[in-house]
């Protein structure tokens, strides 16, 4: 199993957990510190894992903003006091679905 495969599986696992955490809807997410913390942690871990993917793997999915995902991790870790949960909600529903699709495509292409 390649390193890429390990990280891709890890990214999908984080996405799955995020999807479970927000399944109760926006209001439940915004009202729960536990759901927020769990979701933010998985976004952080997911972002870190994308940084560890090979350049060759990322190049096969150029529609994904890999550098922005890496920068997002830095915001989550270092600028945590100014995290906008409404923006996080948008990221989860706008940016995660295409990432999930790209990661699945990358996994399907693994030998």
mmCIF file with all atom_site columns, C-alpha atoms in Angstrom:
data_model
loop_
_atom_site.group_PDB
_atom_site.id
_atom_site.type_symbol
_atom_site.label_atom_id
_atom_site.label_alt_id
_atom_site.label_comp_id
_atom_site.label_asym_id
_atom_site.label_entity_id
_atom_site.label_seq_id
_atom_site.pdbx_PDB_ins_code
_atom_site.Cartn_x
_atom_site.Cartn_y
_atom_site.Cartn_z
_atom_site.occupancy
_atom_site.B_iso_or_equiv
_atom_site.pdbx_formal_charge
_atom_site.auth_seq_id
_atom_site.auth_comp_id
_atom_site.auth_asym_id
_atom_site.auth_atom_id
_atom_site.pdbx_PDB_model_num
ATOM 1   C CA . UNK A 1 1   ? 0.000   0.000  0.000   1.00 0.00 ? 1   UNK A CA 1
ATOM 2   C CA . UNK A 1 2   ? 1.441   3.370  -1.015  1.00 0.00 ? 2   UNK A CA 1
ATOM 3   C CA . UNK A 1 3   ? 1.733   6.346  1.284   1.00 0.00 ? 3   UNK A CA 1
ATOM 4   C CA . UNK A 1 4   ? -0.804  8.103  -0.929  1.00 0.00 ? 4   UNK A CA 1
ATOM 5   C CA . UNK A 1 5   ? -3.298  5.307  -0.336  1.00 0.00 ? 5   UNK A CA 1
ATOM 6   C CA . UNK A 1 6   ? -2.887  5.599  3.422   1.00 0.00 ? 6   UNK A CA 1
ATOM 7   C CA . UNK A 1 7   ? -3.411  9.374  3.368   1.00 0.00 ? 7   UNK A CA 1
ATOM 8   C CA . UNK A 1 8   ? -6.322  9.146  0.927   1.00 0.00 ? 8   UNK A CA 1
ATOM 9   C CA . UNK A 1 9   ? -8.071  6.632  3.171   1.00 0.00 ? 9   UNK A CA 1
ATOM 10  C CA . UNK A 1 10  ? -7.408  8.881  6.141   1.00 0.00 ? 10  UNK A CA 1
ATOM 11  C CA . UNK A 1 11  ? -8.893  11.883 4.305   1.00 0.00 ? 11  UNK A CA 1
ATOM 12  C CA . UNK A 1 12  ? -12.034 9.899  3.476   1.00 0.00 ? 12  UNK A CA 1
ATOM 13  C CA . UNK A 1 13  ? -12.335 8.791  7.102   1.00 0.00 ? 13  UNK A CA 1
ATOM 14  C CA . UNK A 1 14  ? -12.147 12.435 8.228   1.00 0.00 ? 14  UNK A CA 1
ATOM 15  C CA . UNK A 1 15  ? -14.766 13.427 5.663   1.00 0.00 ? 15  UNK A CA 1
ATOM 16  C CA . UNK A 1 16  ? -17.042 10.634 6.862   1.00 0.00 ? 16  UNK A CA 1
ATOM 17  C CA . UNK A 1 17  ? -16.727 11.818 10.458  1.00 0.00 ? 17  UNK A CA 1
ATOM 18  C CA . UNK A 1 18  ? -17.370 15.432 9.428   1.00 0.00 ? 18  UNK A CA 1
ATOM 19  C CA . UNK A 1 19  ? -20.493 14.353 7.549   1.00 0.00 ? 19  UNK A CA 1
ATOM 20  C CA . UNK A 1 20  ? -21.750 12.557 10.669  1.00 0.00 ? 20  UNK A CA 1
ATOM 21  C CA . UNK A 1 21  ? -20.983 15.573 12.875  1.00 0.00 ? 21  UNK A CA 1
ATOM 22  C CA . UNK A 1 22  ? -23.018 17.943 10.708  1.00 0.00 ? 22  UNK A CA 1
ATOM 23  C CA . UNK A 1 23  ? -25.837 15.540 9.800   1.00 0.00 ? 23  UNK A CA 1
ATOM 24  C CA . UNK A 1 24  ? -28.114 17.144 12.396  1.00 0.00 ? 24  UNK A CA 1
ATOM 25  C CA . UNK A 1 25  ? -28.110 20.400 10.471  1.00 0.00 ? 25  UNK A CA 1
ATOM 26  C CA . UNK A 1 26  ? -26.667 23.863 10.755  1.00 0.00 ? 26  UNK A CA 1
ATOM 27  C CA . UNK A 1 27  ? -28.471 24.882 13.942  1.00 0.00 ? 27  UNK A CA 1
ATOM 28  C CA . UNK A 1 28  ? -27.382 21.747 15.808  1.00 0.00 ? 28  UNK A CA 1
ATOM 29  C CA . UNK A 1 29  ? -23.804 22.290 14.641  1.00 0.00 ? 29  UNK A CA 1
ATOM 30  C CA . UNK A 1 30  ? -23.767 25.948 15.673  1.00 0.00 ? 30  UNK A CA 1
ATOM 31  C CA . UNK A 1 31  ? -25.290 25.120 19.067  1.00 0.00 ? 31  UNK A CA 1
ATOM 32  C CA . UNK A 1 32  ? -22.840 22.369 19.995  1.00 0.00 ? 32  UNK A CA 1
ATOM 33  C CA . UNK A 1 33  ? -19.262 22.996 21.086  1.00 0.00 ? 33  UNK A CA 1
ATOM 34  C CA . UNK A 1 34  ? -18.690 19.248 20.899  1.00 0.00 ? 34  UNK A CA 1
ATOM 35  C CA . UNK A 1 35  ? -19.773 19.028 17.247  1.00 0.00 ? 35  UNK A CA 1
ATOM 36  C CA . UNK A 1 36  ? -17.786 22.139 16.378  1.00 0.00 ? 36  UNK A CA 1
ATOM 37  C CA . UNK A 1 37  ? -14.621 20.882 18.063  1.00 0.00 ? 37  UNK A CA 1
ATOM 38  C CA . UNK A 1 38  ? -14.906 17.428 16.497  1.00 0.00 ? 38  UNK A CA 1
ATOM 39  C CA . UNK A 1 39  ? -15.548 18.899 13.063  1.00 0.00 ? 39  UNK A CA 1
ATOM 40  C CA . UNK A 1 40  ? -12.704 21.405 13.287  1.00 0.00 ? 40  UNK A CA 1
ATOM 41  C CA . UNK A 1 41  ? -10.310 18.704 14.444  1.00 0.00 ? 41  UNK A CA 1
ATOM 42  C CA . UNK A 1 42  ? -11.229 16.497 11.497  1.00 0.00 ? 42  UNK A CA 1
ATOM 43  C CA . UNK A 1 43  ? -10.851 19.421 9.091   1.00 0.00 ? 43  UNK A CA 1
ATOM 44  C CA . UNK A 1 44  ? -7.408  20.055 10.563  1.00 0.00 ? 44  UNK A CA 1
ATOM 45  C CA . UNK A 1 45  ? -6.401  16.403 10.255  1.00 0.00 ? 45  UNK A CA 1
ATOM 46  C CA . UNK A 1 46  ? -7.815  16.168 6.733   1.00 0.00 ? 46  UNK A CA 1
ATOM 47  C CA . UNK A 1 47  ? -5.875  19.282 5.719   1.00 0.00 ? 47  UNK A CA 1
ATOM 48  C CA . UNK A 1 48  ? -2.667  17.893 7.166   1.00 0.00 ? 48  UNK A CA 1
ATOM 49  C CA . UNK A 1 49  ? -3.144  14.601 5.312   1.00 0.00 ? 49  UNK A CA 1
ATOM 50  C CA . UNK A 1 50  ? -3.596  16.418 1.988   1.00 0.00 ? 50  UNK A CA 1
ATOM 51  C CA . UNK A 1 51  ? -0.200  18.032 2.494   1.00 0.00 ? 51  UNK A CA 1
ATOM 52  C CA . UNK A 1 52  ? 1.365   14.591 2.692   1.00 0.00 ? 52  UNK A CA 1
ATOM 53  C CA . UNK A 1 53  ? 0.007   13.414 -0.658  1.00 0.00 ? 53  UNK A CA 1
ATOM 54  C CA . UNK A 1 54  ? 2.540   13.172 -3.452  1.00 0.00 ? 54  UNK A CA 1
ATOM 55  C CA . UNK A 1 55  ? 2.733   15.962 -6.002  1.00 0.00 ? 55  UNK A CA 1
ATOM 56  C CA . UNK A 1 56  ? 1.973   13.376 -8.685  1.00 0.00 ? 56  UNK A CA 1
ATOM 57  C CA . UNK A 1 57  ? -1.286  12.383 -6.995  1.00 0.00 ? 57  UNK A CA 1
ATOM 58  C CA . UNK A 1 58  ? -2.365  15.989 -6.553  1.00 0.00 ? 58  UNK A CA 1
ATOM 59  C CA . UNK A 1 59  ? -1.520  16.752 -10.182 1.00 0.00 ? 59  UNK A CA 1
ATOM 60  C CA . UNK A 1 60  ? -4.148  14.255 -11.341 1.00 0.00 ? 60  UNK A CA 1
ATOM 61  C CA . UNK A 1 61  ? -6.853  16.321 -9.608  1.00 0.00 ? 61  UNK A CA 1
ATOM 62  C CA . UNK A 1 62  ? -5.932  19.908 -10.545 1.00 0.00 ? 62  UNK A CA 1
ATOM 63  C CA . UNK A 1 63  ? -9.455  21.189 -9.849  1.00 0.00 ? 63  UNK A CA 1
ATOM 64  C CA . UNK A 1 64  ? -8.818  20.744 -6.119  1.00 0.00 ? 64  UNK A CA 1
ATOM 65  C CA . UNK A 1 65  ? -7.160  23.784 -4.480  1.00 0.00 ? 65  UNK A CA 1
ATOM 66  C CA . UNK A 1 66  ? -4.500  21.771 -2.646  1.00 0.00 ? 66  UNK A CA 1
ATOM 67  C CA . UNK A 1 67  ? -2.503  24.848 -1.571  1.00 0.00 ? 67  UNK A CA 1
ATOM 68  C CA . UNK A 1 68  ? -5.637  26.487 -0.159  1.00 0.00 ? 68  UNK A CA 1
ATOM 69  C CA . UNK A 1 69  ? -6.422  23.343 1.812   1.00 0.00 ? 69  UNK A CA 1
ATOM 70  C CA . UNK A 1 70  ? -2.921  23.478 3.304   1.00 0.00 ? 70  UNK A CA 1
ATOM 71  C CA . UNK A 1 71  ? -3.380  27.159 4.155   1.00 0.00 ? 71  UNK A CA 1
ATOM 72  C CA . UNK A 1 72  ? -6.740  26.349 5.737   1.00 0.00 ? 72  UNK A CA 1
ATOM 73  C CA . UNK A 1 73  ? -5.009  23.922 8.093   1.00 0.00 ? 73  UNK A CA 1
ATOM 74  C CA . UNK A 1 74  ? -2.742  26.749 9.231   1.00 0.00 ? 74  UNK A CA 1
ATOM 75  C CA . UNK A 1 75  ? -5.765  28.936 9.948   1.00 0.00 ? 75  UNK A CA 1
ATOM 76  C CA . UNK A 1 76  ? -7.396  26.159 11.973  1.00 0.00 ? 76  UNK A CA 1
ATOM 77  C CA . UNK A 1 77  ? -4.235  25.619 14.011  1.00 0.00 ? 77  UNK A CA 1
ATOM 78  C CA . UNK A 1 78  ? -2.847  29.128 14.396  1.00 0.00 ? 78  UNK A CA 1
ATOM 79  C CA . UNK A 1 79  ? -5.764  31.542 13.991  1.00 0.00 ? 79  UNK A CA 1
ATOM 80  C CA . UNK A 1 80  ? -8.336  29.501 15.879  1.00 0.00 ? 80  UNK A CA 1
ATOM 81  C CA . UNK A 1 81  ? -9.659  32.461 17.874  1.00 0.00 ? 81  UNK A CA 1
ATOM 82  C CA . UNK A 1 82  ? -11.106 34.068 14.763  1.00 0.00 ? 82  UNK A CA 1
ATOM 83  C CA . UNK A 1 83  ? -12.655 30.999 13.133  1.00 0.00 ? 83  UNK A CA 1
ATOM 84  C CA . UNK A 1 84  ? -16.035 31.859 11.629  1.00 0.00 ? 84  UNK A CA 1
ATOM 85  C CA . UNK A 1 85  ? -18.355 28.880 12.107  1.00 0.00 ? 85  UNK A CA 1
ATOM 86  C CA . UNK A 1 86  ? -20.666 30.106 9.352   1.00 0.00 ? 86  UNK A CA 1
ATOM 87  C CA . UNK A 1 87  ? -17.687 29.995 6.993   1.00 0.00 ? 87  UNK A CA 1
ATOM 88  C CA . UNK A 1 88  ? -16.798 26.515 8.249   1.00 0.00 ? 88  UNK A CA 1
ATOM 89  C CA . UNK A 1 89  ? -20.357 25.421 7.454   1.00 0.00 ? 89  UNK A CA 1
ATOM 90  C CA . UNK A 1 90  ? -19.943 26.745 3.908   1.00 0.00 ? 90  UNK A CA 1
ATOM 91  C CA . UNK A 1 91  ? -16.591 24.969 3.513   1.00 0.00 ? 91  UNK A CA 1
ATOM 92  C CA . UNK A 1 92  ? -18.144 21.698 4.649   1.00 0.00 ? 92  UNK A CA 1
ATOM 93  C CA . UNK A 1 93  ? -21.011 21.909 2.180   1.00 0.00 ? 93  UNK A CA 1
ATOM 94  C CA . UNK A 1 94  ? -19.270 23.611 -0.735  1.00 0.00 ? 94  UNK A CA 1
ATOM 95  C CA . UNK A 1 95  ? -15.657 22.383 -0.667  1.00 0.00 ? 95  UNK A CA 1
ATOM 96  C CA . UNK A 1 96  ? -15.776 18.961 0.963   1.00 0.00 ? 96  UNK A CA 1
ATOM 97  C CA . UNK A 1 97  ? -18.016 17.214 -1.630  1.00 0.00 ? 97  UNK A CA 1
ATOM 98  C CA . UNK A 1 98  ? -15.652 17.833 -4.593  1.00 0.00 ? 98  UNK A CA 1
ATOM 99  C CA . UNK A 1 99  ? -12.681 16.899 -2.413  1.00 0.00 ? 99  UNK A CA 1
ATOM 100 C CA . UNK A 1 100 ? -14.411 13.654 -1.473  1.00 0.00 ? 100 UNK A CA 1
ATOM 101 C CA . UNK A 1 101 ? -15.051 12.894 -5.138  1.00 0.00 ? 101 UNK A CA 1
ATOM 102 C CA . UNK A 1 102 ? -11.418 13.634 -6.062  1.00 0.00 ? 102 UNK A CA 1
ATOM 103 C CA . UNK A 1 103 ? -10.064 11.494 -3.228  1.00 0.00 ? 103 UNK A CA 1
ATOM 104 C CA . UNK A 1 104 ? -12.275 8.595  -4.289  1.00 0.00 ? 104 UNK A CA 1
ATOM 105 C CA . UNK A 1 105 ? -11.010 8.972  -7.867  1.00 0.00 ? 105 UNK A CA 1
ATOM 106 C CA . UNK A 1 106 ? -7.424  8.955  -6.615  1.00 0.00 ? 106 UNK A CA 1
ATOM 107 C CA . UNK A 1 107 ? -8.085  5.832  -4.562  1.00 0.00 ? 107 UNK A CA 1
ATOM 108 C CA . UNK A 1 108 ? -9.722  4.109  -7.520  1.00 0.00 ? 108 UNK A CA 1
ATOM 109 C CA . UNK A 1 109 ? -6.602  4.849  -9.584  1.00 0.00 ? 109 UNK A CA 1
ATOM 110 C CA . UNK A 1 110 ? -4.224  3.347  -7.010  1.00 0.00 ? 110 UNK A CA 1
ATOM 111 C CA . UNK A 1 111 ? -2.611  0.052  -8.033  1.00 0.00 ? 111 UNK A CA 1
#
